[in-house]
Coordinates of C-alpha atoms in Angstrom, one line a residue:
M1 CA 8.3 3.8 -51.9
S2 CA 11.8 2.2 -50.6
V3 CA 13.5 3.5 -47.1
D4 CA 16.6 1.5 -47.4
A5 CA 19.8 3.3 -47.5
T6 CA 22.7 1.9 -49.2
E7 CA 26.6 2.3 -49.3
S8 CA 28.3 1.5 -52.8
P9 CA 26.4 3.6 -54.0
L10 CA 26.0 6.3 -50.7
S11 CA 22.1 6.9 -51.4
G12 CA 18.9 6.9 -48.6
L13 CA 16.1 8.0 -48.4
W14 CA 15.2 10.0 -44.4
K15 CA 11.3 10.5 -43.9
P16 CA 11.2 12.6 -40.6
N17 CA 8.4 11.0 -38.3
H18 CA 5.5 13.6 -36.3
L19 CA 7.7 14.6 -32.8
D20 CA 6.1 18.1 -33.2
K21 CA 8.7 19.5 -30.4
L22 CA 11.4 18.2 -28.4
Y23 CA 11.6 20.1 -24.5
Y24 CA 14.9 19.2 -22.2
G25 CA 16.0 21.0 -19.2
P26 CA 15.8 20.9 -15.1
H27 CA 11.6 21.6 -14.8
T28 CA 10.4 21.1 -18.4
V29 CA 7.1 19.8 -16.8
E30 CA 6.2 22.0 -14.6
K31 CA 6.9 24.8 -17.5
Y32 CA 5.2 23.4 -20.1
L33 CA 3.4 20.2 -19.7
L34 CA 0.1 22.4 -20.5
S35 CA 0.5 25.2 -23.3
C36 CA 1.1 21.1 -25.0
L37 CA -2.1 20.1 -25.1
P38 CA -3.8 20.4 -28.1
S39 CA -6.7 22.9 -26.9
D40 CA -8.0 24.4 -24.2
A41 CA -10.8 21.7 -23.6
S42 CA -8.2 18.5 -24.1
K43 CA -9.0 16.2 -21.1
A44 CA -5.5 13.9 -20.9
F45 CA -5.7 10.4 -19.5
I46 CA -1.8 8.9 -17.9
I47 CA -0.2 5.7 -18.7
T48 CA 2.4 4.5 -15.9
G49 CA 3.5 2.3 -14.0
S50 CA 3.4 1.0 -10.2
S51 CA 6.9 2.0 -9.2
L52 CA 6.6 6.0 -10.0
V53 CA 3.0 5.8 -8.4
N54 CA 4.2 3.6 -5.2
K55 CA 7.9 5.1 -4.1
T56 CA 7.7 8.8 -6.2
S57 CA 5.5 11.6 -5.7
L58 CA 5.8 12.6 -9.9
V59 CA 2.5 11.3 -11.5
T60 CA 1.2 13.3 -8.8
Q61 CA 2.7 16.1 -9.8
V62 CA 1.3 15.9 -13.4
E63 CA -1.7 14.9 -12.4
K64 CA -1.8 17.9 -9.6
L65 CA -0.6 20.0 -13.0
L66 CA -3.6 18.9 -15.7
G67 CA -6.0 19.8 -12.8
D68 CA -9.2 19.9 -14.3
R69 CA -7.6 18.5 -17.5
H70 CA -6.6 15.1 -15.8
A71 CA -9.6 12.2 -17.2
G72 CA -7.6 9.5 -14.8
T73 CA -4.1 7.1 -14.4
A74 CA -3.5 4.0 -15.5
L75 CA -0.6 1.5 -14.4
I76 CA 1.5 -1.1 -16.4
G77 CA 3.5 -3.7 -15.6
Q78 CA 6.3 -4.5 -17.0
H79 CA 7.0 -4.9 -20.9
A80 CA 2.9 -4.2 -21.7
P81 CA 0.6 -6.8 -20.9
T82 CA -2.7 -6.6 -23.5
A83 CA -4.5 -6.7 -20.1
D84 CA -3.4 -4.1 -18.0
I85 CA -3.5 -1.7 -21.9
D86 CA -7.1 -2.8 -22.0
Q87 CA -7.8 -2.7 -18.7
A88 CA -6.5 1.6 -19.5
F89 CA -8.2 1.4 -22.9
D90 CA -12.0 0.8 -21.3
S91 CA -11.6 3.4 -19.5
I92 CA -10.6 5.9 -22.0
S93 CA -13.7 4.8 -24.1
K94 CA -15.9 5.9 -21.4
D95 CA -14.5 9.4 -21.6
S96 CA -15.2 11.5 -25.7
A97 CA -13.1 14.1 -24.2
I98 CA -9.8 12.6 -23.6
D99 CA -8.0 13.3 -26.8
T100 CA -4.5 13.0 -24.8
V101 CA -2.9 10.0 -23.5
I102 CA 0.6 11.5 -21.3
S103 CA 2.9 8.3 -20.8
I104 CA 5.0 9.1 -17.7
G105 CA 7.8 6.1 -17.5
G106 CA 9.9 3.7 -19.8
G107 CA 9.5 1.3 -22.3
S108 CA 6.1 0.0 -21.0
P109 CA 3.9 2.7 -20.8
I110 CA 5.9 4.7 -23.5
D111 CA 4.4 1.3 -26.1
S112 CA 1.4 1.2 -24.1
A113 CA 0.6 4.7 -24.5
K114 CA 0.9 3.3 -28.7
V115 CA -1.4 0.9 -28.2
L116 CA -4.0 2.8 -26.7
S117 CA -3.2 6.0 -29.7
H118 CA -4.2 3.0 -31.8
Y119 CA -6.6 1.1 -30.6
N120 CA -8.2 4.7 -30.0
H121 CA -7.9 5.1 -33.3
S122 CA -9.8 2.0 -34.6
K123 CA -12.9 3.0 -32.1
R124 CA -12.9 6.9 -32.9
D125 CA -10.3 7.3 -36.1
A126 CA -9.1 9.5 -34.1
Y127 CA -5.0 9.3 -33.0
L128 CA -4.5 10.4 -29.0
H129 CA -2.4 13.0 -28.8
H130 CA 0.4 12.4 -27.2
I131 CA 3.4 13.6 -24.7
S132 CA 5.9 10.9 -23.5
I133 CA 7.5 11.8 -20.0
P134 CA 10.7 9.5 -20.2
T135 CA 12.1 8.3 -16.4
T136 CA 14.7 5.8 -18.2
L137 CA 17.0 5.7 -21.5
S138 CA 14.7 2.5 -23.2
A139 CA 14.3 5.4 -25.9
A140 CA 10.8 4.2 -27.0
E141 CA 9.7 7.4 -26.8
C142 CA 11.2 7.9 -31.0
T143 CA 9.3 5.3 -32.7
L144 CA 6.4 5.3 -34.2
G145 CA 5.9 1.5 -33.8
A146 CA 5.2 -0.4 -30.4
A147 CA 5.9 -3.7 -28.7
Y148 CA 3.8 -5.2 -26.2
S149 CA 3.3 -9.1 -24.9
T150 CA 0.2 -11.1 -25.3
E151 CA -1.3 -13.3 -22.7
E152 CA 1.2 -16.5 -23.9
K153 CA 4.1 -13.7 -22.9
T154 CA 5.2 -13.8 -26.3
K155 CA 5.6 -9.9 -28.2
T156 CA 3.5 -8.3 -30.7
F157 CA 4.4 -5.0 -32.6
V158 CA 2.0 -2.3 -33.9
I159 CA 3.2 0.2 -36.1
H160 CA 2.2 3.6 -37.9
P161 CA 3.6 6.9 -38.6
D162 CA 1.3 8.6 -36.1
L163 CA 1.8 6.6 -33.1
A164 CA 4.9 8.4 -32.4
P165 CA 4.4 10.9 -29.8
K166 CA 4.1 14.3 -30.1
I167 CA 5.8 15.7 -27.7
I168 CA 8.6 14.6 -25.0
L169 CA 9.8 16.1 -22.6
Y170 CA 13.2 14.9 -20.8
D171 CA 13.5 16.8 -17.5
P172 CA 16.5 14.6 -15.1
H173 CA 14.3 16.1 -12.2
F174 CA 12.1 13.5 -12.8
A175 CA 14.8 10.9 -13.9
Q176 CA 17.2 10.9 -11.0
E177 CA 14.0 9.1 -9.8
T178 CA 15.0 6.3 -11.8
P179 CA 16.8 3.4 -9.4
S180 CA 20.0 3.4 -10.6
R181 CA 20.8 0.1 -11.8
L182 CA 17.6 0.1 -14.4
F183 CA 18.3 3.5 -15.2
L184 CA 21.8 2.3 -16.3
A185 CA 20.8 -0.9 -17.6
T186 CA 18.4 0.8 -20.2
G187 CA 21.6 3.4 -20.7
L188 CA 23.0 -0.4 -22.5
R189 CA 19.6 -0.2 -24.6
A190 CA 19.8 3.1 -26.0
L191 CA 23.8 1.6 -26.9
D192 CA 21.9 -1.2 -28.4
H193 CA 19.8 1.1 -30.8
A194 CA 24.0 2.8 -31.4
M195 CA 25.3 -0.1 -32.6
E196 CA 22.6 -2.0 -34.5
L197 CA 21.6 0.7 -36.3
M198 CA 24.7 1.1 -37.8
Y199 CA 23.9 -1.7 -39.5
H200 CA 20.4 -1.6 -40.8
P201 CA 19.1 -1.5 -44.0
T202 CA 17.0 1.7 -43.8
A203 CA 19.3 3.6 -41.5
T204 CA 20.7 6.7 -43.8
E205 CA 24.0 8.1 -44.0
V206 CA 23.0 11.5 -42.0
P207 CA 21.2 11.9 -40.0
C208 CA 21.0 8.9 -38.8
K209 CA 23.8 7.0 -38.1
A210 CA 26.5 10.3 -37.8
M211 CA 23.6 10.5 -34.5
C212 CA 24.3 6.9 -34.0
L213 CA 28.1 7.2 -33.6
F214 CA 27.3 10.9 -30.9
A215 CA 25.1 8.6 -29.1
A216 CA 28.0 5.4 -28.8
S217 CA 30.2 8.5 -27.1
E218 CA 28.2 10.1 -24.8
L219 CA 27.1 6.8 -23.8
V220 CA 30.0 5.3 -22.8
T221 CA 31.8 8.6 -21.6
F222 CA 28.3 9.5 -18.6
L223 CA 27.0 6.2 -17.4
P224 CA 29.8 5.7 -16.0
R225 CA 30.5 9.4 -14.5
Y226 CA 26.6 8.4 -13.8
K227 CA 27.5 5.3 -11.8
E228 CA 30.0 7.6 -9.4
D229 CA 27.3 9.9 -9.3
P230 CA 23.6 9.4 -9.7
R231 CA 21.9 12.7 -9.2
D232 CA 23.9 14.8 -10.9
L233 CA 21.8 16.2 -13.2
D234 CA 23.4 17.3 -16.3
V235 CA 25.0 14.0 -16.5
I236 CA 21.2 12.7 -16.3
L237 CA 20.4 15.3 -18.5
R238 CA 23.2 14.4 -21.5
L239 CA 22.0 10.4 -21.6
Q240 CA 18.8 11.5 -22.2
L241 CA 20.0 13.2 -25.0
A242 CA 21.9 10.6 -26.4
A243 CA 19.9 8.2 -25.7
F244 CA 17.1 9.9 -28.0
A245 CA 20.1 10.3 -30.6
S246 CA 20.5 6.5 -30.0
L247 CA 17.0 5.9 -32.3
G248 CA 15.5 9.8 -32.5
F249 CA 16.6 9.9 -36.1
I250 CA 15.0 6.4 -37.7
G251 CA 12.2 8.4 -38.1
G252 CA 9.9 7.0 -40.3
N253 CA 12.6 4.3 -41.7
F254 CA 11.8 2.4 -38.7
K255 CA 12.3 -1.3 -39.6
P256 CA 12.8 -3.8 -36.3
L257 CA 16.2 -4.2 -35.4
G258 CA 18.9 -6.6 -35.8
L259 CA 19.5 -9.9 -33.7
S260 CA 21.2 -8.6 -30.6
H261 CA 16.9 -6.6 -30.1
A262 CA 15.4 -9.9 -31.1
L263 CA 17.3 -12.0 -28.8
G264 CA 16.1 -9.4 -26.2
Y265 CA 12.1 -9.6 -27.6
A266 CA 13.5 -13.9 -27.1
L267 CA 14.2 -13.2 -23.2
G268 CA 12.2 -10.1 -22.3
S269 CA 8.9 -11.5 -21.8
P270 CA 8.4 -14.7 -21.3
Y271 CA 10.7 -14.5 -18.1
S272 CA 10.1 -12.0 -17.2
I273 CA 13.7 -9.5 -17.9
P274 CA 13.5 -6.6 -18.3
H275 CA 14.7 -4.9 -21.7
G276 CA 17.5 -2.5 -20.0
E277 CA 19.1 -6.3 -18.8
T278 CA 18.2 -8.0 -21.8
S279 CA 21.1 -5.8 -23.5
C280 CA 22.9 -5.9 -20.6
L281 CA 23.5 -9.5 -21.6
T282 CA 23.3 -10.1 -25.4
L283 CA 25.5 -6.8 -27.3
G284 CA 28.4 -7.6 -26.8
H285 CA 28.6 -10.6 -27.9
V286 CA 26.1 -10.5 -30.8
V287 CA 28.3 -7.4 -32.3
K288 CA 31.0 -9.7 -32.1
L289 CA 29.4 -12.1 -34.3
K290 CA 27.7 -9.8 -36.5
A291 CA 32.2 -8.8 -36.6
R292 CA 33.0 -12.1 -37.7
T293 CA 30.1 -12.6 -40.1
D294 CA 29.0 -9.8 -42.1
E295 CA 31.5 -8.3 -44.2
A296 CA 29.4 -4.6 -43.7
A297 CA 28.1 -4.7 -40.5
A298 CA 32.2 -5.0 -39.6
R299 CA 32.2 -2.2 -41.2
N300 CA 30.1 0.2 -40.2
I301 CA 30.5 -1.2 -36.0
A302 CA 33.9 -0.3 -36.7
R303 CA 33.7 3.1 -36.9
T304 CA 32.9 3.5 -33.6
L305 CA 35.4 2.6 -32.4
P306 CA 37.1 5.6 -32.3
Y307 CA 33.8 7.3 -30.8
I308 CA 34.3 5.3 -27.6
G309 CA 37.9 5.8 -27.3
Q310 CA 40.2 3.6 -29.3
P311 CA 41.7 3.7 -32.3
R312 CA 41.4 2.6 -35.9
T313 CA 43.3 -0.7 -36.6
G314 CA 42.2 -0.8 -40.5
N315 CA 40.9 -4.5 -40.4
D316 CA 37.3 -3.4 -39.7
I317 CA 37.3 -7.8 -38.0
A318 CA 39.6 -6.5 -35.6
D319 CA 38.3 -3.3 -34.2
A320 CA 34.1 -4.6 -34.9
E321 CA 35.3 -7.6 -32.3
T322 CA 37.1 -4.4 -30.1
V323 CA 33.7 -2.9 -30.1
G324 CA 32.3 -5.9 -28.1
D325 CA 34.9 -6.5 -26.0
A326 CA 34.2 -2.7 -24.7
V327 CA 30.9 -3.1 -24.8
L328 CA 30.9 -6.1 -23.0
Q329 CA 33.8 -5.0 -20.4
L330 CA 31.3 -1.5 -20.5
V331 CA 28.6 -3.9 -19.3
K332 CA 30.4 -5.3 -15.7
S333 CA 32.0 -2.2 -14.8
L334 CA 28.6 -0.4 -14.4
G335 CA 27.5 -3.4 -12.3
V336 CA 24.6 -4.1 -14.4
Y337 CA 25.9 -7.8 -15.5
R338 CA 24.0 -11.1 -15.1
A339 CA 24.4 -14.4 -15.8
L340 CA 21.1 -15.9 -18.1
G341 CA 20.7 -18.6 -15.3
E342 CA 20.4 -15.9 -12.5
Y343 CA 17.5 -14.8 -13.8
G344 CA 16.3 -18.6 -13.4
V345 CA 16.3 -19.6 -17.0
G346 CA 16.8 -23.3 -17.6
R347 CA 19.7 -24.5 -20.3
D348 CA 16.8 -26.5 -21.6
Q349 CA 15.2 -22.9 -23.5
V350 CA 18.4 -22.3 -25.7
D351 CA 17.2 -23.8 -28.8
V352 CA 13.2 -22.1 -28.0
I353 CA 15.1 -19.0 -27.2
A354 CA 17.2 -19.0 -30.2
G355 CA 14.0 -20.1 -32.1
R356 CA 12.2 -17.1 -31.3
A357 CA 15.1 -15.3 -32.1
T358 CA 16.0 -16.2 -35.8
G359 CA 12.5 -18.1 -36.4
K360 CA 14.8 -20.9 -37.4
S361 CA 15.0 -24.5 -36.3
E362 CA 18.0 -26.3 -35.7
G363 CA 19.9 -27.6 -39.0
D364 CA 19.5 -24.0 -39.8
A365 CA 22.8 -21.8 -39.3
M366 CA 21.8 -19.2 -38.1
F367 CA 19.7 -21.1 -35.7
E368 CA 23.7 -22.5 -34.8
K369 CA 24.9 -19.8 -34.5
V370 CA 22.6 -17.8 -32.4
K371 CA 22.0 -21.0 -30.2
E372 CA 25.9 -21.0 -29.8
L373 CA 26.0 -16.9 -28.6
V374 CA 22.9 -18.0 -26.5
E375 CA 24.8 -21.5 -24.7
G376 CA 27.7 -18.7 -23.6
L377 CA 24.9 -16.1 -21.7
F378 CA 25.0 -18.9 -18.6

């Protein structure tokens, strides 16, 4: 059954994902984690990153909460490398009592937990009960798909409805420990989700696009406030909920997102650029390109303009370009802008990046447009 949505006539099919519960508020982990385990006999394996283990007490707190239900902890590197995931699964596979995986962190631990659940189903015919405790705004907890890196540093994907986390715990005390630049950059990743879903073929008018408009408004309002005071728990929590709104309502209609995300994958793992920062690089420019080259996309992007505090003029192309300019200005005002060359990427990589992002080669019209865009990132 098709899950594509149409605008004329207005039609679509929304398929919720398998999320059972979402708790949000201060101390939600302490209050609700144990009750989120599937049974009294459950054992849980933690997936997280080295920074959270080495620079905070958050993982230790969760381990102590679990007590004898804690079956182990594994560390996952940036972009979820296959070697780290394989090593974690080797530990899980040795204990048949493990039925739960708890991801603590951003996109890499969360996606790795989904891949581990996929591995577990392949070996034991059972998906792991996934509890996610996000500490960034990447919104990986919202989807049924996972991206992870091969040994060649390219992205591969796994998608299944049962890979979506069953429980999400948004606890601002956990996100408060995230370095501010990382938190801000992943906020742009959330805005990337919201913008690209506005012209996504399976995004439904309600609830998906309606929530993306809400997300865009909240993100452009509260990211600057977070920059002013990164310790404000209420602001952090509002941003966490905005991140959920940016991607949490695509549901089972999930298909790969648009060009900004494709460029993010082409830039991220191959050149070790965090995905939040790839969105800082690409989103504003992609929005402006879509405005000029895709009438339907321009129409939907223009709808976000009043939600980010500017009036519409009635000219969809001009309004959509204004949205792109506003994104570029937001990136600069938050202090998260870097030119592509500052990441150690040479201009000799332009064709490679454009080819990875488009799946096309020199001479193709889309390849040439994206090549021009990438050249402008230096």
